[in-house]
Every structure is written in structure tokens, then in C-alpha cells.
mmCIF file of N, CA and C in Angstrom:
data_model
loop_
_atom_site.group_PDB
_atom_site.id
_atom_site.type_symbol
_atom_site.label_atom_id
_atom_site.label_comp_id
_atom_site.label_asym_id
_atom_site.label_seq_id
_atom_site.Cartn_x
_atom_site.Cartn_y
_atom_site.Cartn_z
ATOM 1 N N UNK F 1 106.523 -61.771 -14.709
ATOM 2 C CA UNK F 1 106.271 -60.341 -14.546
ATOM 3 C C UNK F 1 107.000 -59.875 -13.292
ATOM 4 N N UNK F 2 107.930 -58.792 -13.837
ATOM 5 C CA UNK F 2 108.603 -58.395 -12.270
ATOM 6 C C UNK F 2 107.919 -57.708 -11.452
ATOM 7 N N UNK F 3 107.831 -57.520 -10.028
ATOM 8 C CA UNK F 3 107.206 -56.678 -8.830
ATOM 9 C C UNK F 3 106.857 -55.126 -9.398
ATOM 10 N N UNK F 4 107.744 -54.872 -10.292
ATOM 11 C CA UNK F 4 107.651 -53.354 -10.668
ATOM 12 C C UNK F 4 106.053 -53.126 -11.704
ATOM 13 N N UNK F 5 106.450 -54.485 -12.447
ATOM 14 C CA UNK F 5 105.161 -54.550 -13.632
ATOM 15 C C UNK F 5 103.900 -54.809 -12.779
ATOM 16 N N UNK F 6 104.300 -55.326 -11.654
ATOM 17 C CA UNK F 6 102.752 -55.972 -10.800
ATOM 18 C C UNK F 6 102.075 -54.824 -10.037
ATOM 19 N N UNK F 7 102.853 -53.436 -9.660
ATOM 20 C CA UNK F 7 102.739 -52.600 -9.664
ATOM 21 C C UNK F 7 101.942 -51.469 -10.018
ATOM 22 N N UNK F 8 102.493 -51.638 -11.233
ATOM 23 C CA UNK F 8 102.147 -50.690 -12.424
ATOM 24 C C UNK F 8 100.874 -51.376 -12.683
ATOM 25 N N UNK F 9 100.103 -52.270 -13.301
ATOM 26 C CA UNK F 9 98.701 -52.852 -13.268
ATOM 27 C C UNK F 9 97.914 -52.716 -11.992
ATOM 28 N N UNK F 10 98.531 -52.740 -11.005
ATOM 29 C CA UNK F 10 97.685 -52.719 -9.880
ATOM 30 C C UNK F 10 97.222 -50.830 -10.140
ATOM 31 N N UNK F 11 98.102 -50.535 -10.535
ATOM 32 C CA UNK F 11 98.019 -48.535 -10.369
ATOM 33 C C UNK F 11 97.380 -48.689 -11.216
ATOM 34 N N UNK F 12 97.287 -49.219 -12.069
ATOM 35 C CA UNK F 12 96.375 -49.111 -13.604
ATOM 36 C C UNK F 12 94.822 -49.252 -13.429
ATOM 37 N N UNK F 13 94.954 -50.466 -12.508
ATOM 38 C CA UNK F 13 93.184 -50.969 -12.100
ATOM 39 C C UNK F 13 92.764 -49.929 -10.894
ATOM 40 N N UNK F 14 93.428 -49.274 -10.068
ATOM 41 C CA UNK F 14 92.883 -48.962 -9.232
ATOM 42 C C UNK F 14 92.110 -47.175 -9.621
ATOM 43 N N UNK F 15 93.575 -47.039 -10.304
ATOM 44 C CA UNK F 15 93.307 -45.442 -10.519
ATOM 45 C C UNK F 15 92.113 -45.325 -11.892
ATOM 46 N N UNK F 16 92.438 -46.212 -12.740
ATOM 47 C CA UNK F 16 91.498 -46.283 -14.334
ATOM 48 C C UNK F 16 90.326 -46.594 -13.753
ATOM 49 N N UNK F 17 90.394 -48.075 -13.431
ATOM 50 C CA UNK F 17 89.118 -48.538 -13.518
ATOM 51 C C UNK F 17 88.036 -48.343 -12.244
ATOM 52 N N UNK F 18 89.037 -48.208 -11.476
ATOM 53 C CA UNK F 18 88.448 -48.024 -9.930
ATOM 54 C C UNK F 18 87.880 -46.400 -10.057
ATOM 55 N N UNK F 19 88.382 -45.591 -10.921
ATOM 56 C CA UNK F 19 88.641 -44.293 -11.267
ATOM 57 C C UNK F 19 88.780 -43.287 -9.744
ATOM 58 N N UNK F 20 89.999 -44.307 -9.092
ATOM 59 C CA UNK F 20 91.000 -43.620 -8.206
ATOM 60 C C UNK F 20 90.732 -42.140 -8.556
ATOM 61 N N UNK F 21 91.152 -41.440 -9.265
ATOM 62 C CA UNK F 21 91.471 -40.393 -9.915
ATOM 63 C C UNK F 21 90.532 -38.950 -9.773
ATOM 64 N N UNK F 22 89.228 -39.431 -9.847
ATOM 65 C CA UNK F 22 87.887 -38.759 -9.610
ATOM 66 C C UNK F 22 88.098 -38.230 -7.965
ATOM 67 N N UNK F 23 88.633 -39.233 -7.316
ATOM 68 C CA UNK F 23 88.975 -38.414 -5.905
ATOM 69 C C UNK F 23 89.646 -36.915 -5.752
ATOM 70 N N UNK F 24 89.327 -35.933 -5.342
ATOM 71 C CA UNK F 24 89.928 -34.808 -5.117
ATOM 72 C C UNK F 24 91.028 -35.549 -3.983
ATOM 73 N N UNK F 25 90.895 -35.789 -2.955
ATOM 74 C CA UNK F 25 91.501 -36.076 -2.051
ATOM 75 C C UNK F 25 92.651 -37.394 -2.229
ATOM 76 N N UNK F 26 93.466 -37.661 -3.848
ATOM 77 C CA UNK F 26 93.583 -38.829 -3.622
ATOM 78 C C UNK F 26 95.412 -38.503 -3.854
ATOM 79 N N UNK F 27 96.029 -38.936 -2.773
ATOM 80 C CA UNK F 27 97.552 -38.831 -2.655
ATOM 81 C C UNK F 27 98.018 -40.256 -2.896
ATOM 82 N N UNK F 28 99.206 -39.875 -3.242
ATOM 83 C CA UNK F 28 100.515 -41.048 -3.844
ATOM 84 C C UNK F 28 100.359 -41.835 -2.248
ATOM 85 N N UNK F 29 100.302 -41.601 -1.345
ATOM 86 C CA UNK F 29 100.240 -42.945 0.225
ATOM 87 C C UNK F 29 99.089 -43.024 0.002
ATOM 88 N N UNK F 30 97.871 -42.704 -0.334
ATOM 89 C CA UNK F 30 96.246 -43.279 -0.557
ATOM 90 C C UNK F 30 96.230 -44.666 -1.250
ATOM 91 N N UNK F 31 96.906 -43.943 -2.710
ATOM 92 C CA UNK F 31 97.371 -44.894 -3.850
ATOM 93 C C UNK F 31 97.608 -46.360 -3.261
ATOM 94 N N UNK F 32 99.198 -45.697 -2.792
ATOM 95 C CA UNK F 32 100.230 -47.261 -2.284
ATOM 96 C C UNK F 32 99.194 -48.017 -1.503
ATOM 97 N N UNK F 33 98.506 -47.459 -0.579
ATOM 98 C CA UNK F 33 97.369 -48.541 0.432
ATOM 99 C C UNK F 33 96.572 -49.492 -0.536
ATOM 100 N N UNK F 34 96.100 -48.093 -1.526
ATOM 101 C CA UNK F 34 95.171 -48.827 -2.464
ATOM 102 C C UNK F 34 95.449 -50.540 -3.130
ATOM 103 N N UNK F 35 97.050 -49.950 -3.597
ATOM 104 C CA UNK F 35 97.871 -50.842 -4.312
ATOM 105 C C UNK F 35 98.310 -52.214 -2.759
ATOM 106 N N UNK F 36 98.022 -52.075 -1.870
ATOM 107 C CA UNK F 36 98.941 -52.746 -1.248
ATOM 108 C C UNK F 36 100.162 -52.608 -0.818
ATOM 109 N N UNK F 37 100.901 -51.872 -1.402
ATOM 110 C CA UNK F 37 102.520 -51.736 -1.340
ATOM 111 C C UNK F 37 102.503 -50.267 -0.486
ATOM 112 N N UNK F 38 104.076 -50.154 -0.874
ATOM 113 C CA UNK F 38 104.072 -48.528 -0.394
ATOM 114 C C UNK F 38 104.771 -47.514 -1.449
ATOM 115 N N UNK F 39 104.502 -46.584 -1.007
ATOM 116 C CA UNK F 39 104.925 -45.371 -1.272
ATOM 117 C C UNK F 39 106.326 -45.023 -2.458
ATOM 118 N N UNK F 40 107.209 -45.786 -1.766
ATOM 119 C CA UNK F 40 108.230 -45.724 -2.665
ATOM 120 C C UNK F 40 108.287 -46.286 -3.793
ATOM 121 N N UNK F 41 107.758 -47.682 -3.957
ATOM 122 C CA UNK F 41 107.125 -48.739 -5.062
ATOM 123 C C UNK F 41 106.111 -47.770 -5.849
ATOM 124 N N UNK F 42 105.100 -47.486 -5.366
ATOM 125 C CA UNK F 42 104.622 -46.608 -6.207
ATOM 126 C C UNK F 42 104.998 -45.230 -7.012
ATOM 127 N N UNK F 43 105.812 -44.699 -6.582
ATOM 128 C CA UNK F 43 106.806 -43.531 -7.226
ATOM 129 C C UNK F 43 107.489 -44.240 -8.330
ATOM 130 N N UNK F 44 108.390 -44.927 -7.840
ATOM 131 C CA UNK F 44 109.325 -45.849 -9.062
ATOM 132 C C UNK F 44 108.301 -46.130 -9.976
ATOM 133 N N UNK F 45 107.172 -46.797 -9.581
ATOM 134 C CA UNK F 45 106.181 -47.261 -10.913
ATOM 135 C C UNK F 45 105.964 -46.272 -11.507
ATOM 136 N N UNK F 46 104.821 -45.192 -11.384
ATOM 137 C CA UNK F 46 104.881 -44.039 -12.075
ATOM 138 C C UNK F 46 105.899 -42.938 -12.841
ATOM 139 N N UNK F 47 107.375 -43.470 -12.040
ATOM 140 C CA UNK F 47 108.271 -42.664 -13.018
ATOM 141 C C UNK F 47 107.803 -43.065 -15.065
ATOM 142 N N UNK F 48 107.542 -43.440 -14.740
ATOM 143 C CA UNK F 48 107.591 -43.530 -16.486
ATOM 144 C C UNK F 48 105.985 -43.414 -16.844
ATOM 145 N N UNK F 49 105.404 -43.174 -16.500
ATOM 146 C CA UNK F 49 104.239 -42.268 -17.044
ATOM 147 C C UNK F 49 104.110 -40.884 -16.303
ATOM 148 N N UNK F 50 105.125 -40.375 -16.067
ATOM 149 C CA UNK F 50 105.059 -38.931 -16.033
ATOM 150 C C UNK F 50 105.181 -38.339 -14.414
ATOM 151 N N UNK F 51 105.473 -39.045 -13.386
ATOM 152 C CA UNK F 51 104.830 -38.660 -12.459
ATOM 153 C C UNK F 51 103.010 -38.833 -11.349
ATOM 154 N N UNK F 52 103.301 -38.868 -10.672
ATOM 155 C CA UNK F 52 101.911 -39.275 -10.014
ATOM 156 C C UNK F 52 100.888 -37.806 -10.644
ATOM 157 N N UNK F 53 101.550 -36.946 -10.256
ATOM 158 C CA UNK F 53 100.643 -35.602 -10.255
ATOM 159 C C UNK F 53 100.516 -35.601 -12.104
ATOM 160 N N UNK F 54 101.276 -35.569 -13.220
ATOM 161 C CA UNK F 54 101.271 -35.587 -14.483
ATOM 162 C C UNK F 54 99.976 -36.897 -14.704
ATOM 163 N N UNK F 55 100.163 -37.722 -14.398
ATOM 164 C CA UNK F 55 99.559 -39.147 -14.394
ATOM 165 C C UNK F 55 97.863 -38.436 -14.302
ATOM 166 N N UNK F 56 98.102 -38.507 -13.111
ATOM 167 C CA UNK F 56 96.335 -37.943 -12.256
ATOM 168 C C UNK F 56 95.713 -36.928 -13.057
ATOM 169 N N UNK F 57 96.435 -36.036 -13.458
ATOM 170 C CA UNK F 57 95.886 -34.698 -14.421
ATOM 171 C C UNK F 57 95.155 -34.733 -15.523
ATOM 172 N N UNK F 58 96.324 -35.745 -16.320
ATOM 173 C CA UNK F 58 96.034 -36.366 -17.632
ATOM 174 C C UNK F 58 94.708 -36.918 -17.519
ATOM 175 N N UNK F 59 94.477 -37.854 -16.818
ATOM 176 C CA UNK F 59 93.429 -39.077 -16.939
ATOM 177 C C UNK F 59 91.996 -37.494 -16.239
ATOM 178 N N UNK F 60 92.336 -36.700 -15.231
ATOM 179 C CA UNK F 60 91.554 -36.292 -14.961
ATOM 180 C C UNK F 60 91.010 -34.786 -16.376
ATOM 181 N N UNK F 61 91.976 -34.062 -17.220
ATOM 182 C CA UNK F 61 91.712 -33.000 -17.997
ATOM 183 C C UNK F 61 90.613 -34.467 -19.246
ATOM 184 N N UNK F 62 91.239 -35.706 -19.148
ATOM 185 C CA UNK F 62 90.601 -36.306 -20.293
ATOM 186 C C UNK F 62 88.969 -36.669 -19.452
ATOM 187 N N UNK F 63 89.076 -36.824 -18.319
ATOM 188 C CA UNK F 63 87.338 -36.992 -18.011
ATOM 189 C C UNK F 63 86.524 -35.862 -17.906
ATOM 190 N N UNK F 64 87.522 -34.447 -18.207
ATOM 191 C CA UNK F 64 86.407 -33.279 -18.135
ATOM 192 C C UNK F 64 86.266 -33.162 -19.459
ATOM 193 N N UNK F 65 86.892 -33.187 -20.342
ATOM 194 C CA UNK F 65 86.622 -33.331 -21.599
ATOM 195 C C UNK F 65 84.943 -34.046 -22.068
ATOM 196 N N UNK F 66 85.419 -35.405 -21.594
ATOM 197 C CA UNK F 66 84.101 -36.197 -21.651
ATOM 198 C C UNK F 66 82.965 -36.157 -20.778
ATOM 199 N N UNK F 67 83.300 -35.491 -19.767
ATOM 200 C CA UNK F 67 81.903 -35.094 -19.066
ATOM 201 C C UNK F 67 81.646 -33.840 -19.308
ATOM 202 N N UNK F 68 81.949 -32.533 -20.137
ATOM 203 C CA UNK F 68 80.931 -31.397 -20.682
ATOM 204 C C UNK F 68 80.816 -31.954 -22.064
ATOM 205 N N UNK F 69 81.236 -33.008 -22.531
ATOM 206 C CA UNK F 69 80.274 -33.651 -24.094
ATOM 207 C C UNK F 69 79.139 -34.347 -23.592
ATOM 208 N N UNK F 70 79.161 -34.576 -22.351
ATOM 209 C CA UNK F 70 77.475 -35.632 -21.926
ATOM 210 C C UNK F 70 77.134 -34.703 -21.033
ATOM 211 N N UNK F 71 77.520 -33.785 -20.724
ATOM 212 C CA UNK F 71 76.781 -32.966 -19.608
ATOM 213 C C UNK F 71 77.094 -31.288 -20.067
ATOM 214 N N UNK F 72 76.217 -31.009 -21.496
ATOM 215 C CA UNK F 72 76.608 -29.464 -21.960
ATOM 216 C C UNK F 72 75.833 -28.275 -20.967
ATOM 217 N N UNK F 73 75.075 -28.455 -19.982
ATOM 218 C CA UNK F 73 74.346 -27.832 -19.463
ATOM 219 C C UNK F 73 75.281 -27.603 -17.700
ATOM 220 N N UNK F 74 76.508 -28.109 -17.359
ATOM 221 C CA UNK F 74 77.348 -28.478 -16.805
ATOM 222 C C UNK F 74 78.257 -26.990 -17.030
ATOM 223 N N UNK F 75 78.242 -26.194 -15.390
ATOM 224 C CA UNK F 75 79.767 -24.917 -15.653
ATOM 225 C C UNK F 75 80.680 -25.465 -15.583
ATOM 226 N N UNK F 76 81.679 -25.185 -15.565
ATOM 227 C CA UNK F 76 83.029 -25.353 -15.539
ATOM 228 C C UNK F 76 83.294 -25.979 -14.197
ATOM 229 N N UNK F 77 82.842 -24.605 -13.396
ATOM 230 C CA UNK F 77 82.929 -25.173 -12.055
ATOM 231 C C UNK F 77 82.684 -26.798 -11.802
ATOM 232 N N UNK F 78 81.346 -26.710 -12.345
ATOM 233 C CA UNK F 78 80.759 -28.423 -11.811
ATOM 234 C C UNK F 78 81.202 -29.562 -12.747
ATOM 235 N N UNK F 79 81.652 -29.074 -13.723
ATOM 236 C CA UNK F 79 82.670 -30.104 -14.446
ATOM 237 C C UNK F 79 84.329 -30.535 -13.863
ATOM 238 N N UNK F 80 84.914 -29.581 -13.394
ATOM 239 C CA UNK F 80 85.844 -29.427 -12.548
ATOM 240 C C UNK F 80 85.771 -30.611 -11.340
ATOM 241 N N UNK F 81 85.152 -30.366 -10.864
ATOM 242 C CA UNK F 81 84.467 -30.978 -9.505
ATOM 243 C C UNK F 81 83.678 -32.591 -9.675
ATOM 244 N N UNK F 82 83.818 -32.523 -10.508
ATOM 245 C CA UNK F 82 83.363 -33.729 -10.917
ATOM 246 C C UNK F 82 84.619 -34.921 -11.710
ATOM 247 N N UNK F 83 85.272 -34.414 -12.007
ATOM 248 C CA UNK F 83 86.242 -34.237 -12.564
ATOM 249 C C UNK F 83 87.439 -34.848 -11.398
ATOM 250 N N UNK F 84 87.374 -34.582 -10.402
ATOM 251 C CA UNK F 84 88.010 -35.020 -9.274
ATOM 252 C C UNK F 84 89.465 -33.495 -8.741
ATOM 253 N N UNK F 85 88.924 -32.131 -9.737
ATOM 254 C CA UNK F 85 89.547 -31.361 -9.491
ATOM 255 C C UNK F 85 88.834 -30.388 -8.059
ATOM 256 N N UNK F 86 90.139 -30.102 -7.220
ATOM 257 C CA UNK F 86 89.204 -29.377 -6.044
ATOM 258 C C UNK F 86 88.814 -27.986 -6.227
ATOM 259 N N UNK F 87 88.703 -27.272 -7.028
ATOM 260 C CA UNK F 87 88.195 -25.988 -7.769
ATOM 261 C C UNK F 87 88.405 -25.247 -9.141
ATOM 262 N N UNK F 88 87.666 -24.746 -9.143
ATOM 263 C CA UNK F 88 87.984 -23.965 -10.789
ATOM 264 C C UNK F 88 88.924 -24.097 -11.230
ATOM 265 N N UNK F 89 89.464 -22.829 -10.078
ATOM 266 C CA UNK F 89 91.068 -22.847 -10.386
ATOM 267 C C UNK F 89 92.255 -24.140 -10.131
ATOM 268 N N UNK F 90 91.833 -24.539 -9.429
ATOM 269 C CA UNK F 90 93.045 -25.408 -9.608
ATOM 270 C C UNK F 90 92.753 -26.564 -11.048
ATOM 271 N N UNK F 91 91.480 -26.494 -11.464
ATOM 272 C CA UNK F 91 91.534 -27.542 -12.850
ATOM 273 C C UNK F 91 92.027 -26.053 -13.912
ATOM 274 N N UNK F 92 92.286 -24.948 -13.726
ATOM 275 C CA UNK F 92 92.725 -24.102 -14.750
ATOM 276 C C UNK F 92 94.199 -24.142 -14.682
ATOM 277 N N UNK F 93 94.624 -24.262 -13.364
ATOM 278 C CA UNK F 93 96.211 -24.226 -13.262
ATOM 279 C C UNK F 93 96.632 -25.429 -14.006
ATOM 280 N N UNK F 94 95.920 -26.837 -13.612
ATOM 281 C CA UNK F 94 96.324 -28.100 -14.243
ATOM 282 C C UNK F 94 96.119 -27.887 -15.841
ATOM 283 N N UNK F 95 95.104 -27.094 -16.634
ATOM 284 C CA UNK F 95 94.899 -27.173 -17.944
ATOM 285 C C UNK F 95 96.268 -26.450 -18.445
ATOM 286 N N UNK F 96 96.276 -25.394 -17.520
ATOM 287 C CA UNK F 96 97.737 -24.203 -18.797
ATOM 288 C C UNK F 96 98.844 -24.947 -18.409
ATOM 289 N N UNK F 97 99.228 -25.913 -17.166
ATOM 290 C CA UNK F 97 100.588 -26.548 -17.208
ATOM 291 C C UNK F 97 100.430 -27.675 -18.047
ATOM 292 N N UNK F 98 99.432 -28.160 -18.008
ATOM 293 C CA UNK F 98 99.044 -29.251 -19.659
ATOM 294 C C UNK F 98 99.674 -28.845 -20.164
ATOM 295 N N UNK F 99 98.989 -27.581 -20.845
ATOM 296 C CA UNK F 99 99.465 -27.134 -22.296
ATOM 297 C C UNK F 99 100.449 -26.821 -22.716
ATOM 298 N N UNK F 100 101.155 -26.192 -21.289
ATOM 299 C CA UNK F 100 102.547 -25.971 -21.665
ATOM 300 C C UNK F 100 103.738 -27.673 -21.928
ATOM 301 N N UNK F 101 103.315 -28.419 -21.696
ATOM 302 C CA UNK F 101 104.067 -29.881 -21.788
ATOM 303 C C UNK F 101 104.559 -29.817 -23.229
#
């Protein structure tokens, strides 16, 4: 397995399972610490799933999804926020640039 693939699993466990992602506060140098490595290693890895910010969105529009199906009594707001988005609006800006993909 090359350094690049060892990488990419480490981003996989940290951000999935660790659910990195849920962090509002969580930047591409958070990441690399997370991962061990740095910064630049981690960019190259993520080029091919879309970007760090495409990456983070995704995994985060799919946990608001699943948290107002277990939590219907849940606004937007507090789904958002839970969600690892830092306000309304900014999980609305991330949904319409979704959509536009």
C-alpha cells in the first residue's frame, strides 16, 4: 500500500468513524494532526474525493438527513448544528451548492 493509500484510510477512520466531520470547527491542518501527517499529504489524498470542503459536506448533508429521520421533532436549526454545520445558513449555502453539483 503506497503512503498516499495509508493516507486516505487514515482520513477515512478519522473523519467516518471518528466522525471528524460533526466538528464545526474541523480544518484540513486539524485533519493532517489528526492523520499524523501534514497538510499537503492530506490535500493530495482528498483530491479524488472531491476536495476537503466537497468531502466534509457530503458526509455532513448525509448525517442531517439521518438525524431529522430519528429526530422529527428537531428544527433545522438544531439539525444543522448537530450536523457539524455552524448555522442555518451556512448548512443552506452547503445544501444549494450540493445541488447544484
Amino acid at each position: 500500500m503506497c503512503n498516499l493509500d495509508k493516507i486516505v484510510k487514515s482520513i477515512r477512520v478519522e473523519v467516518e468513524e471518528h466522525l471528524a466531520y460533526l466538528d464545526g470547527n474541523l480544518t484540513m491542518d486539524r485533519l493532517a494532526m489528526l492523520c499524523k501527517t501534514n497538510r499537503t499529504y492530506v490535500s493530495q489524498a482528498l483530491t479524488d474525493m472531491g476536495g476537503f470542503f466537497a468531502y466534509i459536506t457530503r458526509l455532513r448533508l448525509a448525517y442531517f438527513d439521518a438525524y431529522r429521520k430519528e429526530h422529527p421533532e428537531a428544527t433545522i436549526t438544531q439539525a444543522a448544528l448537530a450536523s457539524g454545520f455552524g448555522t442555518r445558513q451556512t448548512f443552506y449555502n452547503h445544501l444549494a451548492s450540493a445541488r447544484r453539483m
